[in-house]
XYZ file of C-alpha atoms in Angstrom:
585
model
C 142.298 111.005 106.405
C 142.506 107.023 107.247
C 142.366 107.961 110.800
C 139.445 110.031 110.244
C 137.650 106.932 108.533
C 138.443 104.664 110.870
C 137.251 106.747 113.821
C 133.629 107.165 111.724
C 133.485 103.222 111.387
C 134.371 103.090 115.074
C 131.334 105.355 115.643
C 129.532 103.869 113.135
C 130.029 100.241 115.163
C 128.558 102.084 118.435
C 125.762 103.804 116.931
C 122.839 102.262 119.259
C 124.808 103.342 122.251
C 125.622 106.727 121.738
C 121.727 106.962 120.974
C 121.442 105.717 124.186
C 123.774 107.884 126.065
C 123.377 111.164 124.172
C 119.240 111.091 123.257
C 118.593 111.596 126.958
C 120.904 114.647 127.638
C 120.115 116.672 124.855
C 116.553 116.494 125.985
C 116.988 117.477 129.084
C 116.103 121.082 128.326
C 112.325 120.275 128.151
C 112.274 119.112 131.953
C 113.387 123.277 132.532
C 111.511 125.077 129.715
C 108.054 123.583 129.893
C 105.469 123.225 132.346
C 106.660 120.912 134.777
C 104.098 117.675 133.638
C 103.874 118.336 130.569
C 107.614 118.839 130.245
C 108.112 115.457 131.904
C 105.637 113.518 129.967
C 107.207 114.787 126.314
C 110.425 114.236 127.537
C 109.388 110.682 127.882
C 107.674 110.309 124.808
C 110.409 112.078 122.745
C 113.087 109.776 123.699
C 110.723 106.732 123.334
C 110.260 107.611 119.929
C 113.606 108.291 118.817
C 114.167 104.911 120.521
C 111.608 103.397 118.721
C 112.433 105.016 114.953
C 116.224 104.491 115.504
C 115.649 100.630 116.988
C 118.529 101.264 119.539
C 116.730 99.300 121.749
C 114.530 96.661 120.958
C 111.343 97.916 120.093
C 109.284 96.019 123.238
C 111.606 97.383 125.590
C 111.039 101.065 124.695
C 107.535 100.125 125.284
C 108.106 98.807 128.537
C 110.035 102.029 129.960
C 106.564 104.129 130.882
C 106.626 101.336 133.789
C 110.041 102.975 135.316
C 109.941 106.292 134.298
C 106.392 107.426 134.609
C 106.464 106.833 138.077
C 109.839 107.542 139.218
C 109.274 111.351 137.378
C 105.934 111.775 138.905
C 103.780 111.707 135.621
C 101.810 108.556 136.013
C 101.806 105.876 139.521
C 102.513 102.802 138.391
C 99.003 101.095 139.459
C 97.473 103.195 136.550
C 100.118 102.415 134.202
C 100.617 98.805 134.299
C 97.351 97.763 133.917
C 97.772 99.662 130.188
C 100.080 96.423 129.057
C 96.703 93.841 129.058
C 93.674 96.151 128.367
C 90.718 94.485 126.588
C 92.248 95.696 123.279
C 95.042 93.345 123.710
C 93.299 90.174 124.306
C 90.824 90.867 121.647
C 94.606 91.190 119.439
C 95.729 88.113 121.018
C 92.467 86.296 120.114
C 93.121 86.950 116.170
C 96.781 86.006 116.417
C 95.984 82.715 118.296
C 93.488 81.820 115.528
C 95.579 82.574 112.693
C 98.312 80.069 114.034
C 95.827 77.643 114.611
C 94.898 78.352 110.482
C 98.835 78.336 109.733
C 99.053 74.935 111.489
C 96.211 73.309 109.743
C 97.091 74.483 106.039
C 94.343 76.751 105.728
C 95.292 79.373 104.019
C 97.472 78.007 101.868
C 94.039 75.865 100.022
C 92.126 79.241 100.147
C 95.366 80.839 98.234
C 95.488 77.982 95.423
C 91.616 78.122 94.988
C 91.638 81.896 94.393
C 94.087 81.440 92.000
C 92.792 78.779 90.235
C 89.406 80.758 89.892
C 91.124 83.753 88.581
C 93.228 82.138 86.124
C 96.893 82.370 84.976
C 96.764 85.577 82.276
C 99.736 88.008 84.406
C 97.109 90.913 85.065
C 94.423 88.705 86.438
C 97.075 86.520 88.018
C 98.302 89.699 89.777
C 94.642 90.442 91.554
C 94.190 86.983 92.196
C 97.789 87.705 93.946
C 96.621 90.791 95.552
C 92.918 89.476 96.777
C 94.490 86.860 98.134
C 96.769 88.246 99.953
C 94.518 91.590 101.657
C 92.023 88.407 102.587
C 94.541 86.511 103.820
C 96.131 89.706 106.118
C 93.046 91.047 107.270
C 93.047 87.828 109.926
C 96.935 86.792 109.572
C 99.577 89.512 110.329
C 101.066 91.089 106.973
C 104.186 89.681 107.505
C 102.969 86.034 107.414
C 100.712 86.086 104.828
C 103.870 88.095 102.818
C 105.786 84.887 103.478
C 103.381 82.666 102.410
C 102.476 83.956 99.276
C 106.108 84.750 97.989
C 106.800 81.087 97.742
C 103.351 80.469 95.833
C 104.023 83.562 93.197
C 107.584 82.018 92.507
C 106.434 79.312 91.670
C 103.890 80.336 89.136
C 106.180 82.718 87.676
C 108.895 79.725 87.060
C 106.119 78.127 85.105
C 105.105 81.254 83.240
C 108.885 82.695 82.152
C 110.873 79.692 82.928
C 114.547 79.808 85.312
C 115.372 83.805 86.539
C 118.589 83.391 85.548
C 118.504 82.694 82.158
C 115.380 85.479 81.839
C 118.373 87.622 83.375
C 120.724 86.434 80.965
C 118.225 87.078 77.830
C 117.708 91.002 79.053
C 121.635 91.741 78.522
C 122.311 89.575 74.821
C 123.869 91.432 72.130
C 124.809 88.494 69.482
C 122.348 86.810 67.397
C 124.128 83.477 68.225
C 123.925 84.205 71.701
C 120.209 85.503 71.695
C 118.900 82.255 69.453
C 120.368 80.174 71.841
C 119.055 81.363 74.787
C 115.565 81.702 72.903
C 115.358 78.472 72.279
C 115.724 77.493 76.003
C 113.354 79.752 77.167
C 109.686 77.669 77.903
C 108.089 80.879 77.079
C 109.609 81.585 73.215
C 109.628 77.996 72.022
C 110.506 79.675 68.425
C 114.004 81.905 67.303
C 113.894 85.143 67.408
C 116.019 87.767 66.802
C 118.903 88.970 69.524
C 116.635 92.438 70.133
C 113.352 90.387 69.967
C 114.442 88.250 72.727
C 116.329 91.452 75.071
C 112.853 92.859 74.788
C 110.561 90.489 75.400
C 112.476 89.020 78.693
C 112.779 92.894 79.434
C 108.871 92.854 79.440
C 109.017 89.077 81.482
C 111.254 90.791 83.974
C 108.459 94.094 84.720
C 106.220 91.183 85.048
C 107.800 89.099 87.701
C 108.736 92.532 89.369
C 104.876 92.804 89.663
C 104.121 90.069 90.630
C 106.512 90.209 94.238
C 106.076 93.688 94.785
C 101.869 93.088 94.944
C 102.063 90.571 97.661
C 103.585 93.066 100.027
C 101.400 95.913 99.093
C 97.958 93.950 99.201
C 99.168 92.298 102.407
C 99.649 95.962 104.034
C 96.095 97.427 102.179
C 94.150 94.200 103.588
C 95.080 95.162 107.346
C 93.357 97.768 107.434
C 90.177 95.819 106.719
C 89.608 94.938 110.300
C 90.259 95.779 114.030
C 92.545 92.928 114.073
C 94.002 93.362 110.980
C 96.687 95.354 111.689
C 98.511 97.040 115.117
C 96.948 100.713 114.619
C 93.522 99.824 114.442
C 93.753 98.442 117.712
C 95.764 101.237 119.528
C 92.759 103.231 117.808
C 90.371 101.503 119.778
C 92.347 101.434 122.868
C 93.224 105.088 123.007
C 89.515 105.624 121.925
C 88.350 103.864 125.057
C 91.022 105.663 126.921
C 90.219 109.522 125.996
C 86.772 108.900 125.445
C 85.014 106.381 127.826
C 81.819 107.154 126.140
C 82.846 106.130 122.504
C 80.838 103.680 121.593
C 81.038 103.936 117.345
C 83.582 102.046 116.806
C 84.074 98.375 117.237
C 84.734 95.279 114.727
C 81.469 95.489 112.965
C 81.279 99.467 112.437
C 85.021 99.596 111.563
C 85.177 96.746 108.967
C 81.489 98.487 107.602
C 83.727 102.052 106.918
C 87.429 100.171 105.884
C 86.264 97.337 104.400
C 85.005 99.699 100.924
C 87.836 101.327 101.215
C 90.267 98.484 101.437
C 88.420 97.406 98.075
C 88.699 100.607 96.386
C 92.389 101.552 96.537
C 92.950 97.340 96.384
C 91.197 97.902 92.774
C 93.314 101.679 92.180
C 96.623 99.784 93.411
C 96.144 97.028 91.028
C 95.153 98.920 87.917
C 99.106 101.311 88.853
C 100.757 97.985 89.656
C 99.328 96.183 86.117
C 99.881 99.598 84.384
C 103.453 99.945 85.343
C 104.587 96.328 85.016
C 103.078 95.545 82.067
C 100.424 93.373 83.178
C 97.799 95.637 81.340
C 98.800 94.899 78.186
C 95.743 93.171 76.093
C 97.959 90.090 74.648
C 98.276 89.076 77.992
C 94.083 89.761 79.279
C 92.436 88.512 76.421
C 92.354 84.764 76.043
C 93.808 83.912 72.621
C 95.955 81.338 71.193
C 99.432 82.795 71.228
C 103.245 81.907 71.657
C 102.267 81.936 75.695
C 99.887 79.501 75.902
C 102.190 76.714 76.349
C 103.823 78.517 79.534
C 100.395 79.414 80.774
C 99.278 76.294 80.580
C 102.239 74.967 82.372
C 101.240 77.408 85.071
C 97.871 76.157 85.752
C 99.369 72.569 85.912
C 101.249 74.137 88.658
C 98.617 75.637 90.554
C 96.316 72.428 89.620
C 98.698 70.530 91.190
C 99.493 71.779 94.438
C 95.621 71.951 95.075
C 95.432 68.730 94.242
C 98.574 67.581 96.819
C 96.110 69.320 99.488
C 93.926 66.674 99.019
C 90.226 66.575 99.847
C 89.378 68.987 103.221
C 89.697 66.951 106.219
C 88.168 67.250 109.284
C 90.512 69.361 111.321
C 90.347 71.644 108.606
C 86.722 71.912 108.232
C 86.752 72.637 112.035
C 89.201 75.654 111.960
C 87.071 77.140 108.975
C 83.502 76.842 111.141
C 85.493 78.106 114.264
C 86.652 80.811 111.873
C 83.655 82.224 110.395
C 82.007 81.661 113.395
C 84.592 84.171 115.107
C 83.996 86.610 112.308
C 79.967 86.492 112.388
C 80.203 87.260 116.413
C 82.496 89.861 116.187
C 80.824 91.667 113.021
C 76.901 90.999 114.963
C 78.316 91.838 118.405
C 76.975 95.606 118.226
C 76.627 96.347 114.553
C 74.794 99.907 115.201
C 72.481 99.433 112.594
C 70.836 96.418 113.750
C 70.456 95.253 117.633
C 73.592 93.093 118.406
C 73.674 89.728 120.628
C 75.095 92.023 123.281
C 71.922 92.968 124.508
C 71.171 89.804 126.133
C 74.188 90.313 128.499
C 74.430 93.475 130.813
C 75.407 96.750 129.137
C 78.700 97.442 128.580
C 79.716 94.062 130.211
C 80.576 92.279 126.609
C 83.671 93.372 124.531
C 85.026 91.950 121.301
C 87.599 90.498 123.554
C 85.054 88.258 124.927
C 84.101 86.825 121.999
C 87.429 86.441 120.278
C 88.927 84.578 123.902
C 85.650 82.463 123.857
C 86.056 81.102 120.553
C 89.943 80.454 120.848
C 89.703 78.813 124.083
C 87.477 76.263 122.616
C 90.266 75.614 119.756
C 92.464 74.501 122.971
C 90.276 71.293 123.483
C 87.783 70.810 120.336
C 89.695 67.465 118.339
C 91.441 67.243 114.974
C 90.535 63.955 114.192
C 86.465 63.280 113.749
C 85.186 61.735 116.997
C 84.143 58.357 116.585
C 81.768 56.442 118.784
C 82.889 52.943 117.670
C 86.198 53.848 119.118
C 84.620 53.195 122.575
C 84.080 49.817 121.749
C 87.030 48.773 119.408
C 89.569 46.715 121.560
C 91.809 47.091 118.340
C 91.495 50.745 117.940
C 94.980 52.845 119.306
C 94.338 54.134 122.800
C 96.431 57.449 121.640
C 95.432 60.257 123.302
C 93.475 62.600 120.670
C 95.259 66.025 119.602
C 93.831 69.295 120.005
C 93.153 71.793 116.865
C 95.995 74.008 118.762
C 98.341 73.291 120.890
C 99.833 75.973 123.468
C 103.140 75.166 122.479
C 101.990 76.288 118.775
C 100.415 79.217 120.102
C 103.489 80.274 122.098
C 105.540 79.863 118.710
C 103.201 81.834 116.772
C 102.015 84.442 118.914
C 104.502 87.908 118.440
C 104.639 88.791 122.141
C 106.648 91.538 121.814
C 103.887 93.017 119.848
C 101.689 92.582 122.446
C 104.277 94.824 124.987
C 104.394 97.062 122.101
C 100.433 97.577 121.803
C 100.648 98.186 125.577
C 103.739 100.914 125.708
C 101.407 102.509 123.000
C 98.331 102.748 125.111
C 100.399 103.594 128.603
C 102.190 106.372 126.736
C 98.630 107.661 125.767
C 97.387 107.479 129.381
C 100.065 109.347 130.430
C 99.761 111.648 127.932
C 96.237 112.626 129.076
C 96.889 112.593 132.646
C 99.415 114.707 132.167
C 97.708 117.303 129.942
C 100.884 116.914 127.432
C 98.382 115.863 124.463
C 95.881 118.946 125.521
C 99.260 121.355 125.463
C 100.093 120.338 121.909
C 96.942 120.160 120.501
C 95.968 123.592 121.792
C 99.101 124.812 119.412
C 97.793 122.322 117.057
C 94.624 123.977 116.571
C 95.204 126.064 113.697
C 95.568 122.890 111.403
C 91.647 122.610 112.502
C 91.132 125.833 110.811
C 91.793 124.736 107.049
C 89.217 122.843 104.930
C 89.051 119.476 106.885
C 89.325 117.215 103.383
C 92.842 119.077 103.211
C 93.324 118.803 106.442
C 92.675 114.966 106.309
C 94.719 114.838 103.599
C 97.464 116.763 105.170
C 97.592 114.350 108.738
C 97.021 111.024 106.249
C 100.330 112.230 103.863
C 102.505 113.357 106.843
C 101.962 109.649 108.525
C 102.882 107.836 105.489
C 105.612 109.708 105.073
C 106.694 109.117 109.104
C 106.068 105.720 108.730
C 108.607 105.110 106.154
C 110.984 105.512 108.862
C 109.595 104.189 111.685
C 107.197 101.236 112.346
C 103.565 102.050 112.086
C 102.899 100.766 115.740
C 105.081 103.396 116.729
C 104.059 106.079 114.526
C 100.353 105.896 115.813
C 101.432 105.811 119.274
C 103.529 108.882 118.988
C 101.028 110.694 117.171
C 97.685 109.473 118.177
C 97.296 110.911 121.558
C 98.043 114.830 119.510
C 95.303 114.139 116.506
C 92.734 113.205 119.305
C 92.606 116.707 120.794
C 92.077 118.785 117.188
C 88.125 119.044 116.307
C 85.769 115.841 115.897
C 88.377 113.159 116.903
C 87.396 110.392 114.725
C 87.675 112.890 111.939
C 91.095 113.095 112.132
C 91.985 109.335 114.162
C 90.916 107.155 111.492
C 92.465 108.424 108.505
C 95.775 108.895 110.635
C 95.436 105.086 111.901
C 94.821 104.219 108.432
C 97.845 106.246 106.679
C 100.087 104.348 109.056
C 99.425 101.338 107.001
C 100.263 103.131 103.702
C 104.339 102.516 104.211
C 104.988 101.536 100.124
C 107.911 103.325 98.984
C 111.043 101.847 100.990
C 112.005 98.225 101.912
C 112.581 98.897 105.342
C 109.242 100.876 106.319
C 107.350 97.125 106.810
C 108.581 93.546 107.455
C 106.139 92.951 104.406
C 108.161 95.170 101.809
C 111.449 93.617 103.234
C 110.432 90.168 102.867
C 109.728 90.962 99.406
C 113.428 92.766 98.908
C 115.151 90.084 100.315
C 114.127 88.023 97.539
C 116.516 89.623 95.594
C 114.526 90.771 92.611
C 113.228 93.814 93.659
C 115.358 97.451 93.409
C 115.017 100.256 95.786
C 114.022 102.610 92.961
C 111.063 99.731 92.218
C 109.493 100.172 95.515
C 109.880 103.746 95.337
C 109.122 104.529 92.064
C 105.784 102.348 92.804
C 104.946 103.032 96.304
C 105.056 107.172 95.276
C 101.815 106.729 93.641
C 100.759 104.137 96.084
C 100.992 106.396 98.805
C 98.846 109.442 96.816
C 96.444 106.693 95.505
C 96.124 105.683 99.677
C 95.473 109.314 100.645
C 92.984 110.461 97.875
C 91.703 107.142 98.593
C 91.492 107.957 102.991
C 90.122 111.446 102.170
C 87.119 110.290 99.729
C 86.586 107.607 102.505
C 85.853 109.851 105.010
C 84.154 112.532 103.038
C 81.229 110.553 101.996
C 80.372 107.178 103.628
C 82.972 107.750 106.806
C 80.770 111.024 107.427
C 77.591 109.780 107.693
C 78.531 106.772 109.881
C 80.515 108.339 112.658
C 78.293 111.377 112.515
C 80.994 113.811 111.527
C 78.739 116.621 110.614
C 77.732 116.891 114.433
C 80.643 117.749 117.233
C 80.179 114.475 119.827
C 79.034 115.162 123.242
C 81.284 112.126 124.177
C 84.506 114.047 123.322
C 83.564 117.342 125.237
C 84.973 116.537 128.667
C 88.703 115.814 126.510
C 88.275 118.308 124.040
C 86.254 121.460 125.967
C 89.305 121.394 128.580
C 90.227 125.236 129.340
C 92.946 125.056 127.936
C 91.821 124.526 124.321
C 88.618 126.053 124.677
C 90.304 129.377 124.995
C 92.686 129.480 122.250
C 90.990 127.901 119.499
C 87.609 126.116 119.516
C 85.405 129.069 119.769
C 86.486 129.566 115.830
C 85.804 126.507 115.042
C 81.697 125.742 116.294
C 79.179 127.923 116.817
C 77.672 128.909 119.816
C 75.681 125.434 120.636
C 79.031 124.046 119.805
C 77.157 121.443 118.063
C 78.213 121.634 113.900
C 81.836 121.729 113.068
C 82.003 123.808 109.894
C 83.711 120.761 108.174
C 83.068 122.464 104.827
C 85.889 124.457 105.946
C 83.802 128.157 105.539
C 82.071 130.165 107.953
């Protein structure tokens, strides 16, 4: 039997490599019992993604191997796959990451952080939205993960203020003697008064659900508030990219038109997740919402000092400061008033088509290179005491090279070359022709279906990956965008484990937080997400992308033979111009 163990801890030790070595034999039945492309191009994307969901290799170099095996199996040359690694898509996501470290740098969002909580106030349910509008803001420009790992440190402190040290609010949940528990009362900043042994076990019992609340928001608002905006979050920008790769003629969705639709429903299930997360942690309760003189006012007002406080270390705004917020909203106003749709865009004073988002986001970031952080002076020019330093930039590129995640930049691009291949091989038209029966239930269910089934994959695997696996399939069943966006948006909804984001994990790590917390929570989160997705697209998602009327830019993807003759017919009528997205004929 000890040999036995020791032999699975041996294994256990080698885990990524026998991944390695095995993954690629047992596929090697789909090169023989499929059509030979097709065959070829799944058995590439197969063993990407179980490289990709099992991390034995690091998750940028899975996304680099279309570049060797696409050509060398014949699916893709490499002159057409390359060029996948640095489409427009990715500059336009390199734009938003190289302004949010040039917002990290300069403080930025740490003073809009302390001002929304200072408007808000310190009572633990508004405290907790304050928390959670914070933090979607803050992510829907910074990546999840940073504005995660700002926050935490913020909400600690707060909570410090509010329930006193964690270890003796620890130590209060488990007393049994009255000694013991009037003791410990009276050191607690919160019960300045003795109380009985049971009165104190339950009322740091109730602290504890609090503080729980507070760390496990950050994360969850963080990963809601990507979703907000192209840039926001990895899968809205593979979205895009495979959008402009499928369907050249696409032109609905861009930064304005995509904010327009997720924007609403960022704010809706924001509002649903913080009326579960108050709820279940107690931050609901009325003693704690309605201002009144009570035994917490004392720690409450201890936590304002706190907040007070740190704003007030910020000191006024300075100049470099100032600058980053102009160049910020300025970047926003382009992008959102490049082509809103509804309104004619600047774009129409430069040749059609010529313009992207990328432009504007490279223009504005390029100028952050040379514009100064110290307010020009023209005295300086004639002051023979003045320094003669040379004046500093609002970003350096060593910052930016710091800051910016390159590998998900390779990652973005393995994502769109595996899509390319994917339609040049026909692989995506194969699957989705066998996929076509999912078209035939009432789409709301069906949305609901493809939105629940991607949350769920997602708690296993990394959303990035997760929409690049299963993008390329969704975008051959019916009106794509009917089923794209919700799928690109359930990717986001990974609540229930600490390992589905770096968000959730950050929050783990802290020590605080159970397993059966997250899941227990991030259940409802995820069915909250989906109703939330599937009411989205039903009413305000239908009428902007046109839903009700099958697109004559997806015909040359969609209308392929293939599909055509198994399914579609069944699905349009004759003009093949309405879906029956009521789901009856």
């Amino acid at each position: 039997m000890e040999t036995i163990s020791t032999f699975a801890k041996k294994l256990w030790c080698v885990k990524k490599q026998l991944i390695l070595f095995l993954t690629p034999l047992i596929l090697l039945p789909l090169l023989f019992g499929l059509p030979e492309k097709e065959g070829k191009c799944l058995y590439v994307v197969l063993l990407m993604a179980v490289f990709w969901c099992t991390e034995a290799l690091p998750l940028a170099v899975t996304a680099m191997l279309p570049v060797c095996l696409f050509p060398t199996m014949g699916i893709l040359p490499s002159k057409k796959v390359c060029p996948q690694y640095f489409l427009d898509t990715n500059f336009l996501f390199l734009s938003g990451l190289v302004m949010a470290s040039a917002i990290e740098e300069w403080g930025l969002h740490r003073r809009i952080a302390l001002k929304v909580l200072k408007i808000v106030g310190v009572k633990p349910a508004w405290l907790i939205l304050g928390m959670m509008i914070t933090s979607a803001f803050l992510s829907m420009w910074l990546s999840n993960t940073a504005t995660t790992a700002m926050m935490l440190p913020i909400a600690n402190a707060i909570l410090e203020s509010l329930f006193g040290d964690l270890a003796t609010l620890k130590e209060n949940c488990k007393v049994k003697d009255e000694t013991e528990g009037e003791l410990l009362c009276r050191v607690s900043p919160t019960v300045p008064y003795t109380l009985t042994a049971e009165e104190i076990r339950t009322e740091s019992e109730y602290q504890m659900k609090v503080w729980k609340g507070f760390l496990i928001c950050i994360p969850y608002a963080a990963s809601i508030g990507g979703t907000a905006t192209l840039t926001g979050t990895a899968p809205n920008l593979i979205l895009i990219g495979q959008l402009k790769s499928y369907f050249p003629e696409c032109d609905l969705i861009n930064f304005g038109s995509w904010f327009a639709f997720a924007f609403p429903l960022m704010v809706f299930f924001l509002i649903l997740g913080w009326l579960w997360i108050s709820f279940l942690y107690g931050g609901l309760n009325t003693r704690l919402c309605v201002k009144k003189q009570d035994e917490r006012a004392q720690a409450e007002a201890k936590a304002e000092a706190v907040i007070d406080e740190d704003y007030r270390k910020l000191g006024p705004i300075n100049f470099a400061e100032g600058a980053i917020a102009f160049f910020f909203i300025l970047f926003a106003v382009l992008l959102f008033t490049r082509d809103p749709k509804f309104v004619t865009g600047w774009s129409t004073f430069f040749n059609k088509g010529y313009v992207s988002d990328a432009t504007t986001g490279v223009i504005i970031v390029s100028i952050l290179f040379f514009f100064p952080s110290q307010k020009p002076s023209l005295s300086w020019w004639f002051d023979s005491r003045a320094p003669n330093t040379p004046y500093v930039p609002l970003l350096s590129w060593k910052k930016a090279q710091e800051c910016v995640p390159w590998n998900i930049i390779l990652l973005l691009g393995g994502g769109f070359a595996m899509a390319k291949g994917c339609e040049e091989s026909g692989l995506a038209a194969w699957i989705g022709a066998y996929l076509q029966p999912i078209a035939q239930v009432p789409p709301a269910v069906a949305v609901m279906f493809i939105t629940a089934f991607l949350a769920c994959f997602t708690e296993f695997a990394s959303n990035t990956a997760t929409i690049i696996i299963f993008l390329p399939v969704i975008a051959e069943l019916v009106n794509p965008l009917y089923f794209m966006i919700p799928a690109t948006t359930g990717c986001s909804f990974a609540f229930m484990l600490p390992v589905s984001t770096p968000p959730n994990s950050i929050a783990f790590a802290s020590g605080h937080l159970l397993v059966k917390d997250m899941v227990k929570t991030g259940f409802v989160m995820n069915i909250l997400g989906i109703l939330s997705v599937s009411l989205a697209m039903n009413t305000w998602g239908r009428a902007m992308f046109s839903l009700e009327t099958y697109p004559d830019w997806a015909r040359p993807v969609n209308m392929s033979s293939t599909v055509t003759d198994i399914q579609l017919p069944s699905l349009y009528n004759k003009s093949c111009q309405t879906p029956f997205l009521s789901g009856h004929r």
